[in-house]
Short mmCIF file of C-alpha atoms in Angstrom, two decimals:
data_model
loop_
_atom_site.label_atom_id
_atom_site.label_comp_id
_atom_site.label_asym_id
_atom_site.label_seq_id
_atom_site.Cartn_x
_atom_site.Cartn_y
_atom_site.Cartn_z
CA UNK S 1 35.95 115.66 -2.59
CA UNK S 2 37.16 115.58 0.93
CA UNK S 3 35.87 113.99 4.38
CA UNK S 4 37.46 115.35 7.30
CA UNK S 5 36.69 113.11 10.34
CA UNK S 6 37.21 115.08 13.70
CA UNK S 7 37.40 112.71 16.90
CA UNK S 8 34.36 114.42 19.37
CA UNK S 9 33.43 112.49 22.98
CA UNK S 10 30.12 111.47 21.77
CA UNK S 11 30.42 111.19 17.73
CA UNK S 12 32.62 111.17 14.85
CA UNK S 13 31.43 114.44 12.98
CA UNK S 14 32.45 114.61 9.25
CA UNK S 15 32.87 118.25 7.66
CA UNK S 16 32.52 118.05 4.15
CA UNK S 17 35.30 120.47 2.03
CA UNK S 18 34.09 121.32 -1.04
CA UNK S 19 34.68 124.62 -2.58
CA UNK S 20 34.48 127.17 0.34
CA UNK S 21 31.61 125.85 1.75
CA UNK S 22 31.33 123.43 5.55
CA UNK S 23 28.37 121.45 5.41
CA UNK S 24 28.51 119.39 8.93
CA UNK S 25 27.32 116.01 8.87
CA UNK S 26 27.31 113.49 11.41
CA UNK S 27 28.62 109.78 11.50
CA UNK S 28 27.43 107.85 14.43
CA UNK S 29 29.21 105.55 16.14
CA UNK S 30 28.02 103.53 19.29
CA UNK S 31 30.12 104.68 22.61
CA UNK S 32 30.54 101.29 23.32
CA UNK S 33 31.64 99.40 20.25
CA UNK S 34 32.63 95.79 20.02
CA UNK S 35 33.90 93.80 17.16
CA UNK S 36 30.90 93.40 15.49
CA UNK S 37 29.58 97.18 15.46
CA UNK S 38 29.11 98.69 12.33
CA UNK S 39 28.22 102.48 11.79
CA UNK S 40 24.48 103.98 12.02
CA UNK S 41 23.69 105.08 8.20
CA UNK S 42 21.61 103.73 5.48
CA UNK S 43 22.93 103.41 1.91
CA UNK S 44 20.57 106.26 0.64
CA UNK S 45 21.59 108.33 3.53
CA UNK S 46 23.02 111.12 2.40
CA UNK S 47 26.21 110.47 4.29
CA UNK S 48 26.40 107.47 2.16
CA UNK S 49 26.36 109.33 -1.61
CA UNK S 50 29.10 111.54 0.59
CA UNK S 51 31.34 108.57 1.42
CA UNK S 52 30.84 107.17 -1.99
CA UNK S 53 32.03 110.74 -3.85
CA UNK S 54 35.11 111.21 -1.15
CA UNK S 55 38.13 110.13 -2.64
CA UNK S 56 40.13 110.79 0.42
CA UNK S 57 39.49 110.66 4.37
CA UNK S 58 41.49 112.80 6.62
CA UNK S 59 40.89 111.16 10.18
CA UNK S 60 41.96 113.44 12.47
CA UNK S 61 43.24 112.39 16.31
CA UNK S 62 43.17 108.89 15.39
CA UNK S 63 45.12 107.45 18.26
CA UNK S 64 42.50 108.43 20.75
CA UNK S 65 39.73 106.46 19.30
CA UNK S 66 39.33 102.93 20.25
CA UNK S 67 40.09 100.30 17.84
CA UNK S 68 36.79 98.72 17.53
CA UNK S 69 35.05 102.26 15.96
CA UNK S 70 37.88 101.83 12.93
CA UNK S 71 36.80 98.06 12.43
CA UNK S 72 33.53 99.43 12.37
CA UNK S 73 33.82 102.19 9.91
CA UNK S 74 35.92 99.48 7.72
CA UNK S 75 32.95 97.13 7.58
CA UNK S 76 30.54 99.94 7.00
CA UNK S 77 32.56 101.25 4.21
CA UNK S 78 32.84 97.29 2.57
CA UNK S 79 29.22 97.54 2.67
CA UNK S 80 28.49 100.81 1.48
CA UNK S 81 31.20 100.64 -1.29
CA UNK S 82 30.14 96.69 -1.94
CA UNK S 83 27.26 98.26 -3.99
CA UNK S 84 29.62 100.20 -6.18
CA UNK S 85 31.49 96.70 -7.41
CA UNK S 86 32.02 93.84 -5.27
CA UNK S 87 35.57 93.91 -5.45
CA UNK S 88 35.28 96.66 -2.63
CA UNK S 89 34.37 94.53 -0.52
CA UNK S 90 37.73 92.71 -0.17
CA UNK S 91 39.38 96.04 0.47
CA UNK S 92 40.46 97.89 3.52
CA UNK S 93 37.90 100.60 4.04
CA UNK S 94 36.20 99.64 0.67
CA UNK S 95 39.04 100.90 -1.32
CA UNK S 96 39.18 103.93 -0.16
CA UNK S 97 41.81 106.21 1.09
CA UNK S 98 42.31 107.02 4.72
CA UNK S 99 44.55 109.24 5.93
CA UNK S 100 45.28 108.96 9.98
CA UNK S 101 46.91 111.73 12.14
CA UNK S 102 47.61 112.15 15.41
CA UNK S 103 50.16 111.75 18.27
CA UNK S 104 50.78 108.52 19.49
CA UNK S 105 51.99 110.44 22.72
CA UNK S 106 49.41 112.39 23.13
CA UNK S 107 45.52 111.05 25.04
CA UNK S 108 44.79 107.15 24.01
CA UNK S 109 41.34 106.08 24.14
CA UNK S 110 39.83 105.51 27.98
CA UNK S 111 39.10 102.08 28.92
CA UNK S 112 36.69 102.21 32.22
CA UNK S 113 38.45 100.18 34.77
CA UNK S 114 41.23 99.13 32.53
CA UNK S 115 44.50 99.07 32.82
CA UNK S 116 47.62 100.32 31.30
CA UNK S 117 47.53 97.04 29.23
CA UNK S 118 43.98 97.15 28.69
CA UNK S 119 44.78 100.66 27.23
CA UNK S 120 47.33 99.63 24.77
CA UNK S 121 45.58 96.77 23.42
CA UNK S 122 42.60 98.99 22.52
CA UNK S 123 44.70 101.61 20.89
CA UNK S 124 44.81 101.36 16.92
CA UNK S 125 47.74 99.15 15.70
CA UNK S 126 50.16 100.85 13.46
CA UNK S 127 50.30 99.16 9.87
CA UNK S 128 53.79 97.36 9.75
CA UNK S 129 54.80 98.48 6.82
CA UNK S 130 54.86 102.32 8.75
CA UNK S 131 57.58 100.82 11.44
CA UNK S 132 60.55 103.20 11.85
CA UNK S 133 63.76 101.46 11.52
CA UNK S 134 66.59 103.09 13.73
CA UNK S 135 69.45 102.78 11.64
CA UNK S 136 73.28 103.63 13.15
CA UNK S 137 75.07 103.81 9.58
CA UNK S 138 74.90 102.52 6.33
CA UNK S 139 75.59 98.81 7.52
CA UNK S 140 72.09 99.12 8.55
CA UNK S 141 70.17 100.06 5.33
CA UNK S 142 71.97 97.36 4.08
CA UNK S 143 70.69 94.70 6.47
CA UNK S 144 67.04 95.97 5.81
CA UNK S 145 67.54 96.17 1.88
CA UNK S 146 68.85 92.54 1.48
CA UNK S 147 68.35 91.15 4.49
CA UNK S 148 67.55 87.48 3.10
CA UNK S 149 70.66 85.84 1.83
CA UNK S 150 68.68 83.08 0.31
CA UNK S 151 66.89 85.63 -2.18
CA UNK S 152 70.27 86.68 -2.78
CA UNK S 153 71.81 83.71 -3.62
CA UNK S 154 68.80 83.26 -6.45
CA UNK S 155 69.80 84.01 -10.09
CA UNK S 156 66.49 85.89 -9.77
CA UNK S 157 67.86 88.29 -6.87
CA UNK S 158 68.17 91.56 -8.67
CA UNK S 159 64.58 91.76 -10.05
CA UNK S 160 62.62 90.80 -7.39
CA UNK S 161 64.92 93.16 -4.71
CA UNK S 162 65.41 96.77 -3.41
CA UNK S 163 67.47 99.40 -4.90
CA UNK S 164 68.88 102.05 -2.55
CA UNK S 165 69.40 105.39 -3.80
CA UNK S 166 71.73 108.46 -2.24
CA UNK S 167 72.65 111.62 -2.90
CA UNK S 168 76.69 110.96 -3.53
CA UNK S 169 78.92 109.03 -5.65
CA UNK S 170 81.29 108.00 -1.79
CA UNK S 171 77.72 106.75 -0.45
CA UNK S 172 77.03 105.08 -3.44
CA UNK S 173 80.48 102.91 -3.21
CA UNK S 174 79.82 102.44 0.76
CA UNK S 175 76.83 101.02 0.41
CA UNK S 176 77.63 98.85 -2.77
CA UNK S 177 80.89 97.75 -0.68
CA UNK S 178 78.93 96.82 2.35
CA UNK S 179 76.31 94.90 0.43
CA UNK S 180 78.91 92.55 -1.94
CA UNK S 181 79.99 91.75 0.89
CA UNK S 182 77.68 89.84 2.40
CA UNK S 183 76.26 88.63 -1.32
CA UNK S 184 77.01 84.95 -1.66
CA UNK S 185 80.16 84.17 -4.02
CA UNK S 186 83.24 84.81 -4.89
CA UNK S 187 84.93 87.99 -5.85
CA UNK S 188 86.17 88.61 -9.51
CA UNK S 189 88.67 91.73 -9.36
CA UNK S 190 89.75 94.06 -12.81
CA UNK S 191 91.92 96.53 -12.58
CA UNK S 192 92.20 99.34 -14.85
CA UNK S 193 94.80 100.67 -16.83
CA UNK S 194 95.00 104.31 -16.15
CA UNK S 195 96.81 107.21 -17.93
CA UNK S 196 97.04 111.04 -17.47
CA UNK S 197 96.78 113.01 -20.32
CA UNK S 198 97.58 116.90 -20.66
CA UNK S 199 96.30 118.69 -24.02
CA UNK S 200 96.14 115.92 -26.02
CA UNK S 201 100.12 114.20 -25.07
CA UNK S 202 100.93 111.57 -22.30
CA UNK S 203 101.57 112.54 -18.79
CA UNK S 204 104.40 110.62 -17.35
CA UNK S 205 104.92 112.60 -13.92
CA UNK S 206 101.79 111.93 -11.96
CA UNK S 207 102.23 108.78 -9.75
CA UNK S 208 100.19 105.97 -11.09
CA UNK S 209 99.46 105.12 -7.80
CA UNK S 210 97.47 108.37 -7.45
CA UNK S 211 95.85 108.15 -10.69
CA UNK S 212 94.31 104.59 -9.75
CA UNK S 213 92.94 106.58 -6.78
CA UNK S 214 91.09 109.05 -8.76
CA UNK S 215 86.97 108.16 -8.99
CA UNK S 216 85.73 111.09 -11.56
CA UNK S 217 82.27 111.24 -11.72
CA UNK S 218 80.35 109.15 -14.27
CA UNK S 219 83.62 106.54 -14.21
CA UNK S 220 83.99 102.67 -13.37
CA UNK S 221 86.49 102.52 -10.16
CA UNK S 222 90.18 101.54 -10.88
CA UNK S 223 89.62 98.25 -8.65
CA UNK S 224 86.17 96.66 -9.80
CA UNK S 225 85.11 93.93 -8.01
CA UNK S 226 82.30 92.14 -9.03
CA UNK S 227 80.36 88.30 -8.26
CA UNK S 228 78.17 86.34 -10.40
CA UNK S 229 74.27 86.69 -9.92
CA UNK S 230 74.96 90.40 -8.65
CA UNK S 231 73.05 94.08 -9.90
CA UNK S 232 75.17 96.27 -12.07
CA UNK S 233 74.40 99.58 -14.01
CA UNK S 234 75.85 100.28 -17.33
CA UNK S 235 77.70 103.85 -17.10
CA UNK S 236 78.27 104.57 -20.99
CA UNK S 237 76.49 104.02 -24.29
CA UNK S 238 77.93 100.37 -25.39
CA UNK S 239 75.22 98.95 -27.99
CA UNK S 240 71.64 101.14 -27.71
CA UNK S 241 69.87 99.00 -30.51
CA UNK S 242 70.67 95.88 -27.69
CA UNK S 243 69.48 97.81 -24.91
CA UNK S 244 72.95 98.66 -23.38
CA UNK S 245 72.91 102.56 -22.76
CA UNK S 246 74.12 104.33 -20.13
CA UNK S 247 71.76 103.62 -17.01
CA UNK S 248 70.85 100.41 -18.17
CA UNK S 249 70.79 98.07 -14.92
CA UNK S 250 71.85 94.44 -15.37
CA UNK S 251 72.72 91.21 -13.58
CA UNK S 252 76.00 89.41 -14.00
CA UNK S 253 75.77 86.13 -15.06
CA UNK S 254 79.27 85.35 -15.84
CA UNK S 255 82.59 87.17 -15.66
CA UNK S 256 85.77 86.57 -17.84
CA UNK S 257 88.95 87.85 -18.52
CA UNK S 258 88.31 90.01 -21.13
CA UNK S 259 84.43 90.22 -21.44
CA UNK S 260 81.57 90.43 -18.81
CA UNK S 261 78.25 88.30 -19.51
CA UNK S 262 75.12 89.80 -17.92
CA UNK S 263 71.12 89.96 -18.56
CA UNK S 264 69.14 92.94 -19.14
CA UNK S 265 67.03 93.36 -15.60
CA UNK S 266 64.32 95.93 -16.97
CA UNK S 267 62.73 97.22 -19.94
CA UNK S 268 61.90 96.65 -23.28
CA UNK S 269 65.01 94.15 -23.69
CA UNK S 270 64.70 92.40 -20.14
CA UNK S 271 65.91 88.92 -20.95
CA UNK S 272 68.28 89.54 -23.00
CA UNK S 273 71.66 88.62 -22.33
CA UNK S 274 74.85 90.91 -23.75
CA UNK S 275 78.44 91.13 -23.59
CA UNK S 276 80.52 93.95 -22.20
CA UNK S 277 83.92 94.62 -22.99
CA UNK S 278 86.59 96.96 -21.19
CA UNK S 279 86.68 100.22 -22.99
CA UNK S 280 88.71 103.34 -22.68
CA UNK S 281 86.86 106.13 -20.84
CA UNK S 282 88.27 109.57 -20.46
CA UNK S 283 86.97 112.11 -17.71
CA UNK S 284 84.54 114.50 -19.43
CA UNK S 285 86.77 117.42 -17.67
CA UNK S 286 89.85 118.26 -15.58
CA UNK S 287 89.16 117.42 -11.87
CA UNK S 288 89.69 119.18 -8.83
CA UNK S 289 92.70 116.66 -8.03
CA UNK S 290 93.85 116.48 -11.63
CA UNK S 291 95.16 119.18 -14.21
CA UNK S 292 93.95 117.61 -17.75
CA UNK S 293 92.37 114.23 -17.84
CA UNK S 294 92.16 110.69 -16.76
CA UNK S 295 92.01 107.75 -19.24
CA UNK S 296 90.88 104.58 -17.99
CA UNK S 297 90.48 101.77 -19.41
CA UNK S 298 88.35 99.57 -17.72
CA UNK S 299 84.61 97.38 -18.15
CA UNK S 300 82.23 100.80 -18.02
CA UNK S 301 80.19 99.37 -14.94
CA UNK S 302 79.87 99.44 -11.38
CA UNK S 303 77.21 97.58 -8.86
CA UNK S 304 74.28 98.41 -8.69
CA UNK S 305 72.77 97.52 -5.12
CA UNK S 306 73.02 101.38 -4.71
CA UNK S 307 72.70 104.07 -7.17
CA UNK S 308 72.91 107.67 -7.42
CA UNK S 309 69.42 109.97 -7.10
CA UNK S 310 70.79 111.58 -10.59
CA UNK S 311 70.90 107.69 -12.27
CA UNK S 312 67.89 106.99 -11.28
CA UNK S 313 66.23 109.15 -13.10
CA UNK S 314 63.66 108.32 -15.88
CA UNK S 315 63.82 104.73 -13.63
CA UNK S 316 61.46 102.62 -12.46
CA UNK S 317 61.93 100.48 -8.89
CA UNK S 318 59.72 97.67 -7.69
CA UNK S 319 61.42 98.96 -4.41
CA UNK S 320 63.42 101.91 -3.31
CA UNK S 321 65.13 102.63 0.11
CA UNK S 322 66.18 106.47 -0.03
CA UNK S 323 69.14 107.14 2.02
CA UNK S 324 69.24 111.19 3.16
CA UNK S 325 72.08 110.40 5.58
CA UNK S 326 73.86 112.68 3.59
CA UNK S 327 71.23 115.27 2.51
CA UNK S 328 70.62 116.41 -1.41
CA UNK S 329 72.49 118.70 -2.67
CA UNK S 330 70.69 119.82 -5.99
CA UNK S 331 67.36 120.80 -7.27
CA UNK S 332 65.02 118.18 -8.31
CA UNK S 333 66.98 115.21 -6.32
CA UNK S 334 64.55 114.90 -3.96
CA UNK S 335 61.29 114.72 -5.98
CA UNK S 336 63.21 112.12 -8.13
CA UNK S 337 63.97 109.63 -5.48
CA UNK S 338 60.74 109.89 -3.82
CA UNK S 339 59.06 109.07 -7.28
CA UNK S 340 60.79 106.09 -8.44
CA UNK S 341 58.85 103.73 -7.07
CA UNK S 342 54.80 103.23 -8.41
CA UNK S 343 53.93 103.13 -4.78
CA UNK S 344 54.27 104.62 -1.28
CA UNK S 345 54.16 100.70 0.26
CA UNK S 346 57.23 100.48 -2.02
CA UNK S 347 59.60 103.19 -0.52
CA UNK S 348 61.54 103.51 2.49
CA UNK S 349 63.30 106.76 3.52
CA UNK S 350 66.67 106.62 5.84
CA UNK S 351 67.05 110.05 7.65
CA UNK S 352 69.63 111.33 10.44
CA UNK S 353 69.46 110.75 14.06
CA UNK S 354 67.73 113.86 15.77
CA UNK S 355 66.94 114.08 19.10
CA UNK S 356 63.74 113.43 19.16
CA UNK S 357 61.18 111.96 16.76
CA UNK S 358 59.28 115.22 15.68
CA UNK S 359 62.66 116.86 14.41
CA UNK S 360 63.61 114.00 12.04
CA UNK S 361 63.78 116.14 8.77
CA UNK S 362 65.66 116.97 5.89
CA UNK S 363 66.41 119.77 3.51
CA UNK S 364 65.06 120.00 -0.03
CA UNK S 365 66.71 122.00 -2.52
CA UNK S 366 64.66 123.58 -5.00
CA UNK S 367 65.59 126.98 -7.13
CA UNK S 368 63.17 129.42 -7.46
CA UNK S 369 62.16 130.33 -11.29
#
């Protein structure tokens, strides 16, 4: 079930949606509210069974009412929904779910002989967590992801912070360039030995300089640099029965010559600490700058403070920033990032500058079957 609240001069008038039947109820609420008002229904009303069966509230041309009418509706609902368990009653709008639109631009609610001031302070505050952050380039999402260098610094960083997620593998090593660094620490740098290979033989003609410039998909970078107490992501299936399969995200806990230390950050082996050697990879086919294909030998990670949309799927993330400064560019990629994360509070979205507000958007890419 459905409310639909519809902002009238006199009264906030409910139309209940239910099949394709509108039954019109009405929800009083005093012109003059203070903050102590409360709305005028009785818990057998039958507004009241109503409000108890909606699961949602659409509360249309919200910015125009005053901000004392919401505080009353939210005590009336603690009340009403207080009855149902008295957990409700801690809970904005008794636990249930309120959905606000409007334009912020648009009429704000009339304060008799007030002021511009006056006006603005009675106007309904927007929930912080619903701020828009104007972001210039990727520099920025950075600053907003891991803003507190302190939580950084803790060996407890990675699974308590945000992961950001594009579209592309040259976002991906922006952003995971920009944020190591700023992380506290020291650099560790491996190199990779890198070799060409055409049907099956040696290359010996391509440049080695150009190889170590090549970043196939799916393959650790020919410079890795990496710092201790930092996220990584496994990219190839080292030890499953230990937990270390391709995807799995880790933090580094100590790096040597030969062999990289780290602990499991999520899942069934979370705790667990394992040790990753340098293996030889080989691109899975010839590249666009590349006839055959690359062998690299190299530790099969790469950091982890941004990932790809495609490896994060089948993830979970306490938190998620999604950056669409460079849009998706395959089905499904944007349904995955926006569902990583258990909850909407959880998730931040990055778009490109527009010129104005109302023409912030992105494409989706979905094929039609």
């Amino acid at each position: 079930m459905v409310l639909v609240v519809l902002e009238k001069p006199t009264c906030i008038m409910l139309f209940l949606l239910k099949s394709e039947q509108i039954q019109e109820l009405h929800w009083h609420v005093l012109l003059q509210t203070d903050e102590t008002s409360t709305c005028h229904f009785s818990k057998q009303s039958n507004i009241a069974k109503l409000l108890k069966d909606a699961k949602i509230i659409i509360w249309d041309e919200a910015p125009m009412t005053h901000k004392n009418a919401f505080q009353a509706v939210d005590r009336s609902l603690r009340d009403l929904m207080s009855s149902v368990h008295l957990s409700y009653a801690g809970k904005p709008f008794g636990g249930k779910v309120v959905v606000l639109g409007g334009d912020f631009r648009q009429v704000l609610p009339v304060v008799k002989k007030g002021s511009d001031q006056h006006q603005s302070g009675d106007t309904l505050v927007i929930n912080p967590h619903l701020h828009c952050y104007y972001i210039k380039d990727y520099s920025g999402i950075v600053e907003i992801a891991f803003g507190n260098m302190s939580m950084m610094a803790s060996p407890m960083f990675f699974t308590d912070t945000t992961t950001i997620l594009a579209a592309t593998n040259a976002a991906v090593d922006k952003i995971n360039d920009l944020a190591l660094a700023v992380f506290p620490g020291d650099s560790v740098v491996y190199l990779s030995e890198d070799e060409h290979i055409i049907d099956s033989a040696l290359s010996s003609d391509t440049p080695i300089e150009y190889l170590n410039k090549l970043k196939p998909s799916g393959m650790p970078l020919h410079e890795l640099k990496l710092k201790v107490n930092q996220p990584i992501i496994c990219l190839r299936n080292i030890n499953p029965r230990q937990g270390l399969c391709n995807g799995t995200r880790l933090v580094v806990r100590n790096l040597m010559r030969n062999t990289i230390e780290a602990e499991i950050a999520y899942g069934d082996h979370q705790g667990n600490f394992v040790y990753i050697p340098r293996v030889s990879l080989h691109s899975d086919q010839d590249t666009a700058d590349l006839e055959g294909k690359l062998s690299r030998r190299q530790f099969p990670v790469q950091s982890a403070f941004a990932i790809t949309i495609n490896k994060a799927q089948g993830q979970t993330l306490r938190n998620g920033i999604v950056s669409l400064l460079d849009p998706v560019f395959s089905h499904g990629q944007l349904y995955v990032a926006f569902s990583r994360v258990t909850s909407a509070n959880h998730l931040k979205v990055v778009l490109p500058k527009a010129e104005n507000e109302q023409s912030r958007q992105t494409t989706n890419c979905s094929e039609k079957g």
